[in-house]
PDB file of C-alpha atoms and ligand atoms in Angstrom:
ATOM      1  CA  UNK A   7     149.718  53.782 -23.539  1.00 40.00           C
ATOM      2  CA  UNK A   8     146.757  54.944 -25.434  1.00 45.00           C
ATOM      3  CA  UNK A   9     144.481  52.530 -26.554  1.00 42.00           C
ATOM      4  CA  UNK A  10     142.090  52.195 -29.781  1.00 40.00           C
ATOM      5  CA  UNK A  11     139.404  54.655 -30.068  1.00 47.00           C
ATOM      6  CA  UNK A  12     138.115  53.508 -32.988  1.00 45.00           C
ATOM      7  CA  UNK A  13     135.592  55.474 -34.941  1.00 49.00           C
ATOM      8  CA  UNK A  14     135.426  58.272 -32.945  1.00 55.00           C
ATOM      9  CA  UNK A  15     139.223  59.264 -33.691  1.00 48.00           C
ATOM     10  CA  UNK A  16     138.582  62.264 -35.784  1.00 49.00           C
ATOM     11  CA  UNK A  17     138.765  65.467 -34.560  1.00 46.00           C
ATOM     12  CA  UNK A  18     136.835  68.250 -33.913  1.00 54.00           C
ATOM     13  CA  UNK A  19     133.895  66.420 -31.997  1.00 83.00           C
ATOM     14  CA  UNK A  20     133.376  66.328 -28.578  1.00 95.00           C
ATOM     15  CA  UNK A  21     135.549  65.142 -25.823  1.00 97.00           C
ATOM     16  CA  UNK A  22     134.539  64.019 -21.884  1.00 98.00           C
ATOM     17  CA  UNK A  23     137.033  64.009 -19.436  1.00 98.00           C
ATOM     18  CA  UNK A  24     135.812  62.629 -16.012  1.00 98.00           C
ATOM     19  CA  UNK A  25     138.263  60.682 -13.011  1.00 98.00           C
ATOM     20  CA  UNK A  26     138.521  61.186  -9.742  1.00 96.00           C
ATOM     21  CA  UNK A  27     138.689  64.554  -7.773  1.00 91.00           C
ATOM     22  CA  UNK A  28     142.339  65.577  -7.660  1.00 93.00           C
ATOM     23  CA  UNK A  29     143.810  63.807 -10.569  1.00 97.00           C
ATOM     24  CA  UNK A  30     144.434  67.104 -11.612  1.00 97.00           C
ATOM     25  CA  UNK A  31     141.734  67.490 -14.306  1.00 97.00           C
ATOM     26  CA  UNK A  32     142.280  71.308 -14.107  1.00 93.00           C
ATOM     27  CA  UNK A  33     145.699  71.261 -14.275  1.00 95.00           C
ATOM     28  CA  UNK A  34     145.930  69.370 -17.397  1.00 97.00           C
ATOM     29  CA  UNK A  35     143.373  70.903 -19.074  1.00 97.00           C
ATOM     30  CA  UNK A  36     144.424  74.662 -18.387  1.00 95.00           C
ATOM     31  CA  UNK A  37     147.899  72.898 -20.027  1.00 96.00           C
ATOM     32  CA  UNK A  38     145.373  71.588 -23.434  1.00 96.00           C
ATOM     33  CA  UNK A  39     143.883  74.724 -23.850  1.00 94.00           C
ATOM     34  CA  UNK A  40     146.202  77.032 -24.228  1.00 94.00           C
ATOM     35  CA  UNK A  41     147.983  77.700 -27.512  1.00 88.00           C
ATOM     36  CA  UNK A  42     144.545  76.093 -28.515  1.00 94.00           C
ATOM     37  CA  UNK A  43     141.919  78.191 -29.734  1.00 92.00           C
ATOM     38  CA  UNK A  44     140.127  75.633 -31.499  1.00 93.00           C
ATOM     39  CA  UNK A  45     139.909  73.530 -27.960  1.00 96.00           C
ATOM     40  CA  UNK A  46     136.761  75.149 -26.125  1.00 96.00           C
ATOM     41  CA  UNK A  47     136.252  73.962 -22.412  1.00 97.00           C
ATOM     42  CA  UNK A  48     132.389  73.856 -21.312  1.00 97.00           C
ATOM     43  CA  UNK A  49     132.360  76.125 -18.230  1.00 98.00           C
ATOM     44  CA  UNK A  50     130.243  73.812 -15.671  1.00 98.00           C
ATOM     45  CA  UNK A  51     127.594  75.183 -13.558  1.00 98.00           C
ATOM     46  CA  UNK A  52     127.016  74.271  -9.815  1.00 98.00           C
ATOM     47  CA  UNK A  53     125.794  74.698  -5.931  1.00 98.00           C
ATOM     48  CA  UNK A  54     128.596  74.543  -4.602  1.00 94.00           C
ATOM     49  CA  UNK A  55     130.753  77.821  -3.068  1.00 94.00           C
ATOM     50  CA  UNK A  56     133.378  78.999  -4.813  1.00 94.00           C
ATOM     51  CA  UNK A  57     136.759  78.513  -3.760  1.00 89.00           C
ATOM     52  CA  UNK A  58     139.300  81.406  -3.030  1.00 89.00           C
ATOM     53  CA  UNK A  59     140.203  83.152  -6.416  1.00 92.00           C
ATOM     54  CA  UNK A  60     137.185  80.820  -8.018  1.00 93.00           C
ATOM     55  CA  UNK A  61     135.772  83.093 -10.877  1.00 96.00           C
ATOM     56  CA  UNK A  62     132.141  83.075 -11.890  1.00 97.00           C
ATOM     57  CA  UNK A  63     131.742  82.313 -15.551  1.00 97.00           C
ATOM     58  CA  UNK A  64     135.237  81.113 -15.978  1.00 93.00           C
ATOM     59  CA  UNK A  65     135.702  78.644 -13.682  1.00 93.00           C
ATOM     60  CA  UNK A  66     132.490  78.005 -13.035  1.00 96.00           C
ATOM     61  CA  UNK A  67     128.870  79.351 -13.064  1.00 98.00           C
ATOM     62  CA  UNK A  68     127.952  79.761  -8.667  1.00 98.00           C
ATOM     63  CA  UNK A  69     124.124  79.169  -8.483  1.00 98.00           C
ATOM     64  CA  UNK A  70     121.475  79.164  -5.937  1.00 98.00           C
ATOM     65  CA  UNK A  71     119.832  75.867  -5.626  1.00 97.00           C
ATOM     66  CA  UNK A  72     116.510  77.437  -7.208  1.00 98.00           C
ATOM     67  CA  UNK A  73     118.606  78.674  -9.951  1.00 98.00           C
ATOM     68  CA  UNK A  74     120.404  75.496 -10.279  1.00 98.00           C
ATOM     69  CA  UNK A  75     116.646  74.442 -10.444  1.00 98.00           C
ATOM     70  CA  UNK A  76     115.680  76.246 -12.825  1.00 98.00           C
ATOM     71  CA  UNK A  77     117.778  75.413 -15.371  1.00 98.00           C
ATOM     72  CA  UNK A  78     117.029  71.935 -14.683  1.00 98.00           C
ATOM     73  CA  UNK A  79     113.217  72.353 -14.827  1.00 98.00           C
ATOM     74  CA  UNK A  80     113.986  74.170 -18.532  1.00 98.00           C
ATOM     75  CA  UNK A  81     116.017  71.159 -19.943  1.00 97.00           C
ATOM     76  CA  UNK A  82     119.053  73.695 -20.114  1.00 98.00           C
ATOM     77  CA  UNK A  83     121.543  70.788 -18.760  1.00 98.00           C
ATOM     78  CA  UNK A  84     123.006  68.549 -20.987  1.00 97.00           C
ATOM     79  CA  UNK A  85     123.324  66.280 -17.541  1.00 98.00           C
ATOM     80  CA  UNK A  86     123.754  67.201 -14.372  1.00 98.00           C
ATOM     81  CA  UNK A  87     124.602  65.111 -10.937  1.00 98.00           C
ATOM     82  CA  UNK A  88     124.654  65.083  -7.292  1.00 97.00           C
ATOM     83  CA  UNK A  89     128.883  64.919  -6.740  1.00 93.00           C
ATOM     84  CA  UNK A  90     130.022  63.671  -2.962  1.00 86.00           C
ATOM     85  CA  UNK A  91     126.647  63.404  -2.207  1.00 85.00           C
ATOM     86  CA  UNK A  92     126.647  67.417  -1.248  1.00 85.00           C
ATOM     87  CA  UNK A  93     126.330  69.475  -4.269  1.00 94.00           C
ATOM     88  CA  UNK A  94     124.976  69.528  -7.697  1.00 98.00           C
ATOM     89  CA  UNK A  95     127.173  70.083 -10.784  1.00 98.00           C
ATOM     90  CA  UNK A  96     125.830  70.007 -14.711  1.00 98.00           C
ATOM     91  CA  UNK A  97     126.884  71.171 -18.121  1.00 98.00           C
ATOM     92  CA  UNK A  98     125.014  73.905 -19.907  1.00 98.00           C
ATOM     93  CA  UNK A  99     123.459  72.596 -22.774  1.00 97.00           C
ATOM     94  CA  UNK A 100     123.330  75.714 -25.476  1.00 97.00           C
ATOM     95  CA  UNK A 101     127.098  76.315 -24.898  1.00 97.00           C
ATOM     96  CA  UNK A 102     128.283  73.266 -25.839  1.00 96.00           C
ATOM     97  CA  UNK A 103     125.727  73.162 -29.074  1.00 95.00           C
ATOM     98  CA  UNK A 104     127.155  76.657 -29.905  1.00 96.00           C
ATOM     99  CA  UNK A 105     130.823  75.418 -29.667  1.00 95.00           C
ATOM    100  CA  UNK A 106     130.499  71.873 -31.722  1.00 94.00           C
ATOM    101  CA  UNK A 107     128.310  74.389 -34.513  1.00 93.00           C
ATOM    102  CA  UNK A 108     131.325  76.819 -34.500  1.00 94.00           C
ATOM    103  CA  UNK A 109     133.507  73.674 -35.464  1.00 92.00           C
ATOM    104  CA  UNK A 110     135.419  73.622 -31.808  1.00 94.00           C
ATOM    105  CA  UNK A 111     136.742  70.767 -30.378  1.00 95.00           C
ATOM    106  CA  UNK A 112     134.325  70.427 -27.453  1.00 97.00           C
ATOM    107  CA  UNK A 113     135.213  69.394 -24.017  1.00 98.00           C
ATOM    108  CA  UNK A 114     133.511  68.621 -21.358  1.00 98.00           C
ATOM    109  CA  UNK A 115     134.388  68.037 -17.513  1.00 97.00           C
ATOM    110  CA  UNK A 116     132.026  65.807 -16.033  1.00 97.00           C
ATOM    111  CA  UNK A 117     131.972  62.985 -13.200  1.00 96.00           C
ATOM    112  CA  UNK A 118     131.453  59.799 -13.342  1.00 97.00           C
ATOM    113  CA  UNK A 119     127.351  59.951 -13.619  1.00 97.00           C
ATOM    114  CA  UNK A 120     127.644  62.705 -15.969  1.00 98.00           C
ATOM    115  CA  UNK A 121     129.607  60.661 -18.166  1.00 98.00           C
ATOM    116  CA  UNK A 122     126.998  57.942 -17.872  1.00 98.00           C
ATOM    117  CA  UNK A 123     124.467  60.412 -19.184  1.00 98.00           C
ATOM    118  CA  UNK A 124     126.388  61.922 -21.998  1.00 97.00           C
ATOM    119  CA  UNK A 125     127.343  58.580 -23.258  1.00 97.00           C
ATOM    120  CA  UNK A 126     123.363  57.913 -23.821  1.00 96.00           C
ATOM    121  CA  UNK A 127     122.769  61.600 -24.874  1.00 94.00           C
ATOM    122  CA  UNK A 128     126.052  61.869 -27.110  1.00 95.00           C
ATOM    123  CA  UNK A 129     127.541  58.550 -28.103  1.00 95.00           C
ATOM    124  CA  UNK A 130     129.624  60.175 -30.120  1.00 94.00           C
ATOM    125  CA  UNK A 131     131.568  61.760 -27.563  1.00 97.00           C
ATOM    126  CA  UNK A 132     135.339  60.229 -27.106  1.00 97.00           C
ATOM    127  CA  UNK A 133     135.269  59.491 -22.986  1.00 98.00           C
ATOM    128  CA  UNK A 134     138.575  59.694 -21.307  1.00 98.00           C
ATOM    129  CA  UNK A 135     139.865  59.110 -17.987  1.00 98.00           C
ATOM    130  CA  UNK A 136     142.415  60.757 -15.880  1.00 98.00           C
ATOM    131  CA  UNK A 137     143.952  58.350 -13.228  1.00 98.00           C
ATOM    132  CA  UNK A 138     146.564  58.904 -10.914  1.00 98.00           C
ATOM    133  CA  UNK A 139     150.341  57.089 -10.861  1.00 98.00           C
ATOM    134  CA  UNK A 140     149.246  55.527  -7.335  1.00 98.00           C
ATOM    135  CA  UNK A 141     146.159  55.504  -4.566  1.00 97.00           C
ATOM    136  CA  UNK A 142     148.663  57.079  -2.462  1.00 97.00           C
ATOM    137  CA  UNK A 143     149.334  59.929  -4.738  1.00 97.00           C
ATOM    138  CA  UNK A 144     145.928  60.711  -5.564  1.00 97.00           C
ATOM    139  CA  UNK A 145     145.689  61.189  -1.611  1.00 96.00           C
ATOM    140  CA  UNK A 146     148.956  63.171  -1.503  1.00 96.00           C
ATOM    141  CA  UNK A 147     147.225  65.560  -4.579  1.00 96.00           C
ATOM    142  CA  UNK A 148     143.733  65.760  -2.521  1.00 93.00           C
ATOM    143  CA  UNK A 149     145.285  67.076   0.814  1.00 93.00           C
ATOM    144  CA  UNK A 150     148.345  69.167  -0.831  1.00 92.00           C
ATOM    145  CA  UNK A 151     145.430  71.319  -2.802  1.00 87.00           C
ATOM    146  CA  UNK A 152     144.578  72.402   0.455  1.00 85.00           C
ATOM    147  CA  UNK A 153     141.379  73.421  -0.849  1.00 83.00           C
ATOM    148  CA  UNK A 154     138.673  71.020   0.948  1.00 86.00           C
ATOM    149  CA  UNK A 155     138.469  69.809   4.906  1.00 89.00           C
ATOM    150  CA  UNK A 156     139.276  66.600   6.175  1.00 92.00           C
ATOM    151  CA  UNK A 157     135.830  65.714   5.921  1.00 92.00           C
ATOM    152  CA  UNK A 158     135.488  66.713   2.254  1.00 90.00           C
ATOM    153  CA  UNK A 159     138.347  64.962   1.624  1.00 93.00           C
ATOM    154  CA  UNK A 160     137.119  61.971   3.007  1.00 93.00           C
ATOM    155  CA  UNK A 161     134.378  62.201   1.424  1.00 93.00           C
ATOM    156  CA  UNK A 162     136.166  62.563  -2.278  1.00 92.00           C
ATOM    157  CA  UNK A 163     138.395  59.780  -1.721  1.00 95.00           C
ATOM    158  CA  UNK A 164     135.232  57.860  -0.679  1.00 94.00           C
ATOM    159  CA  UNK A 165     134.175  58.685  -4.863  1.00 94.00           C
ATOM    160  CA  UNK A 166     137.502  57.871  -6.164  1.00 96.00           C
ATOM    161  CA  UNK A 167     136.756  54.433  -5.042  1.00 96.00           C
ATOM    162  CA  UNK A 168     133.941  54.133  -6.401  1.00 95.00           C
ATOM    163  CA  UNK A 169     135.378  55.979  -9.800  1.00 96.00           C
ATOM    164  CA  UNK A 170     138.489  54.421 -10.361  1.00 97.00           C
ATOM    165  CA  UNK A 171     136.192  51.074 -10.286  1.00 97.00           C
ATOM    166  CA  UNK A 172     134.250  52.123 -13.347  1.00 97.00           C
ATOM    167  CA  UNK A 173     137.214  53.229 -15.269  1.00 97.00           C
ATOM    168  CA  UNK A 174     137.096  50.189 -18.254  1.00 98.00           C
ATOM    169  CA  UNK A 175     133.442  51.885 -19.002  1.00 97.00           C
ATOM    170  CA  UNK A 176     135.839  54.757 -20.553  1.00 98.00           C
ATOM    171  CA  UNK A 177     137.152  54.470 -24.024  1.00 97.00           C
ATOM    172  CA  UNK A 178     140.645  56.050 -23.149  1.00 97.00           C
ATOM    173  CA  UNK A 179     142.299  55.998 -19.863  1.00 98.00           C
ATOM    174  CA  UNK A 180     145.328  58.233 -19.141  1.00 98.00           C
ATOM    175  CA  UNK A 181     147.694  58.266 -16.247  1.00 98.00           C
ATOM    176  CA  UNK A 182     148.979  61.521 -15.091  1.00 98.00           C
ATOM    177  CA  UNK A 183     152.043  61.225 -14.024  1.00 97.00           C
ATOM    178  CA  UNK A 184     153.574  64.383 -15.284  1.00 97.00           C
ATOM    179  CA  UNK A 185     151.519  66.876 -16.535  1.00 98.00           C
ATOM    180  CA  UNK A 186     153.610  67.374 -19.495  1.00 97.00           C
ATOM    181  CA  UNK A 187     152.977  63.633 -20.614  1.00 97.00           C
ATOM    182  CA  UNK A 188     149.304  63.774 -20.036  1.00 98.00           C
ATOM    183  CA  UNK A 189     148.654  66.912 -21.796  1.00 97.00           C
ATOM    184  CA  UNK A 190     150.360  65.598 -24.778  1.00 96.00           C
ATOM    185  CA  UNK A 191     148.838  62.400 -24.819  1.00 97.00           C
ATOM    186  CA  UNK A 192     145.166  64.537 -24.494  1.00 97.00           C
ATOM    187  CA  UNK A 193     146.159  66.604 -27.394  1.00 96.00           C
ATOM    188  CA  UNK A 194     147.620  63.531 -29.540  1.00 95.00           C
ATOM    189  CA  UNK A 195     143.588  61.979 -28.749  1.00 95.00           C
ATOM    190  CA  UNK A 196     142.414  65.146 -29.816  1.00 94.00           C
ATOM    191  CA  UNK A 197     144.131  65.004 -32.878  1.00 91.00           C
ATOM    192  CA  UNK A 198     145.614  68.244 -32.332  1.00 89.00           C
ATOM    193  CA  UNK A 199     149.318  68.575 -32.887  1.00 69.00           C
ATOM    194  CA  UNK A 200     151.635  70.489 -30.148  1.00 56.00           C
TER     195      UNK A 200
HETATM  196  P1  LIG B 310     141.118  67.985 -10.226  1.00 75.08           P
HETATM  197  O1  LIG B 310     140.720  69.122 -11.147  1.00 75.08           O
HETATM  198  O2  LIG B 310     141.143  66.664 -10.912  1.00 75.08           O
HETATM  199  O3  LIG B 310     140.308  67.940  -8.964  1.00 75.08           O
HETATM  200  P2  LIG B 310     143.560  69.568  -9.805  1.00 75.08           P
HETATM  201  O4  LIG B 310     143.875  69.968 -11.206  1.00 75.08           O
HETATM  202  O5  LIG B 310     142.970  70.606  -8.888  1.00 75.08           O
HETATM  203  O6  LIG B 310     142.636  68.233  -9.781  1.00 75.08           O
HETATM  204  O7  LIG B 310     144.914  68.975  -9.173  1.00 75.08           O
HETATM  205  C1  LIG B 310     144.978  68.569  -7.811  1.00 75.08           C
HETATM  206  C2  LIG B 310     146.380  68.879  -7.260  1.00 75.08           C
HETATM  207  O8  LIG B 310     147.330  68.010  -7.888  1.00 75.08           O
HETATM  208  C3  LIG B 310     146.828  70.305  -7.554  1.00 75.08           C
HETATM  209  O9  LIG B 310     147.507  70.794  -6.417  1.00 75.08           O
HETATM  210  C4  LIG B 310     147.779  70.147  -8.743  1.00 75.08           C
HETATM  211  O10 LIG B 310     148.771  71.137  -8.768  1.00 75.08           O
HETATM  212  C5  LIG B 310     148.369  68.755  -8.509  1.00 75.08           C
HETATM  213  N1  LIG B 310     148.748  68.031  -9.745  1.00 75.08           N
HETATM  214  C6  LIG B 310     148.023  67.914 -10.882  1.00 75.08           C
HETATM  215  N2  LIG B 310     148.669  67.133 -11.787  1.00 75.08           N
HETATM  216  C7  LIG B 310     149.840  66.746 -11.178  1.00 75.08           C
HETATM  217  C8  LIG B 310     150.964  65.931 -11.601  1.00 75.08           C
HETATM  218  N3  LIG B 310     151.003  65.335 -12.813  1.00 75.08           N
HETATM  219  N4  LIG B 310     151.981  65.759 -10.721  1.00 75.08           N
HETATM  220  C9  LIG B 310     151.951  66.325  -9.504  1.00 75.08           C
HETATM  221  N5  LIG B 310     150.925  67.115  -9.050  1.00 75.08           N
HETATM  222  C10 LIG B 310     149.882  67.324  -9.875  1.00 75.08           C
HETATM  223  P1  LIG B 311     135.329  70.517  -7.781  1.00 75.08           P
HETATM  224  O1  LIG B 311     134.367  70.826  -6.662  1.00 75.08           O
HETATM  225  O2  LIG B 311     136.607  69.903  -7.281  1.00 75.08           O
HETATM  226  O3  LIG B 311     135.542  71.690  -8.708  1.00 75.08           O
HETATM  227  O4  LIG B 311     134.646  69.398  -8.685  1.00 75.08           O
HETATM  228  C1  LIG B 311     134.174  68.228  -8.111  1.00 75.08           C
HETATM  229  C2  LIG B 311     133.828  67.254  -9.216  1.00 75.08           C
HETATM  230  O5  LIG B 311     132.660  67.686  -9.900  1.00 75.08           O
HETATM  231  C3  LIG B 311     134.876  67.119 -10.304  1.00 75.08           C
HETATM  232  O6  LIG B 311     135.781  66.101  -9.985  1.00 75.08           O
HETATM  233  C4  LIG B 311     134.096  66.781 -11.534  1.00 75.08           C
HETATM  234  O7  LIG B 311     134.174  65.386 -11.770  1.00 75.08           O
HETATM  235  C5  LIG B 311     132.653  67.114 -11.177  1.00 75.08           C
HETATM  236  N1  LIG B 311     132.076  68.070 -12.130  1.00 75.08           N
HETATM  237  C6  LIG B 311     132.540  69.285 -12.482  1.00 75.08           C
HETATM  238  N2  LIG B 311     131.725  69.850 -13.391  1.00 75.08           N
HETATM  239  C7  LIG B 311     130.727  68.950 -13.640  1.00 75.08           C
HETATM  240  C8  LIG B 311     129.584  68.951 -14.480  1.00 75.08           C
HETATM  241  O8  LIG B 311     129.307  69.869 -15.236  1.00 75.08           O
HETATM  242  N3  LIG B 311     128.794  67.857 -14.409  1.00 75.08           N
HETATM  243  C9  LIG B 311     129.050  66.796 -13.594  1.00 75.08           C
HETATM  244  N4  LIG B 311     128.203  65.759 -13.630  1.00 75.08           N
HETATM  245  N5  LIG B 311     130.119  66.764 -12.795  1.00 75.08           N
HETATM  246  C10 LIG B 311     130.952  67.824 -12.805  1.00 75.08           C
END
């Protein structure tokens, strides 16, 4: 069920989307954008290695740590964060200015101490929340990705915890149970029409 979001229901303003890792942020969101032009999705910039078929610039930006740095030191992230306490992930700032000036419907993939930051740097972003149907789903999601080690895994389940805790600080929480459902229920927030 989708709760109230009050005054920040019109469209075309920015969103945040943050919950745990494997939820299946990605997958619902590659679902939102398409057949939406008018949705633009920040493209995130981090230390971390990319994965197998990972694309630099589209799925993410792959920097050194003295590039990472540097951006940093030049106020050129919106927010930024240390996620499983290995690497560091942040949002671009002039990007996401471009996109809101161009009248797109900004959105922004962030964890949970990104979205702390963006809610004092951009209250007027809507902040939603992707939770799974079950704990033991979530779990099921993580491993069957088959992307990260045991010990990464671990390690991510270790900040769902912690994540799923702070989920009331959001202003819309949304289960994904089918991907269908949740994308709809993003684009009805949105206030974008299938
Ligand atoms: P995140 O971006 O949140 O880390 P992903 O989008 O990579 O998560 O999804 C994690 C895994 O869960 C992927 O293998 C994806 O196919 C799967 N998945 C995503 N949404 C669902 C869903 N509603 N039902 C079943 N599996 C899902
Ligand atoms: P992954 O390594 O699975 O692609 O992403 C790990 C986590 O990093 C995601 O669950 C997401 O919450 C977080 N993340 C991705 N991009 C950003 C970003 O730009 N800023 C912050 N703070 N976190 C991000």
């Amino acid at each position: 069920m989708i709760e109230h979001i009050g005054d920040k229901s019109a469209p075309a303003h920015p969103f945040v989307i943050s919950g745990p890792s494997g939820v299946g942020k990605g997958t619902v969101l590659s679902y939102v954008v398409k057949d939406h032009p008018e949705i633009w999705l920040s493209v995130s910039a981090t230390t971390r290695q990319p994965r197998p078929g990972e694309v630099h610039g589209k799925h993410y930006y792959f920097l050194t740590e003295a590039e990472f740095d540097a951006m940093v030191d030049q106020g050129q992230m919106l927010e930024w964060a240390l996620v499983h306490g290995t690497d560091r992930y942040g949002t671009p700032r002039k990007p996401v200015a471009d996109a809101i000036a161009a009248g797109k419907t900004a959105v922004l993939e962030v964890d949970l101490k990104g979205a702390r930051q963006i809610r004092q740097s951009m209250p007027e972003a809507t902040q939603i929340f992707l939770v799974p149907p079950s704990w033991e789903e979530l779990e099921r999601r993580l491993r069957g990705r088959g992307t990260e080690s045991e010990e990464q895994i671990e390690r991510r389940l270790e900040t769902a915890r912690q994540e799923l805790a702070a989920q009331s600080e959001f202003d819309v929480v949304v289960k994904n149970d089918s991907v269908s459902r949740a994308t709809a229920q993003l684009l009805h927030i949105m206030g974008i029409e299938r």
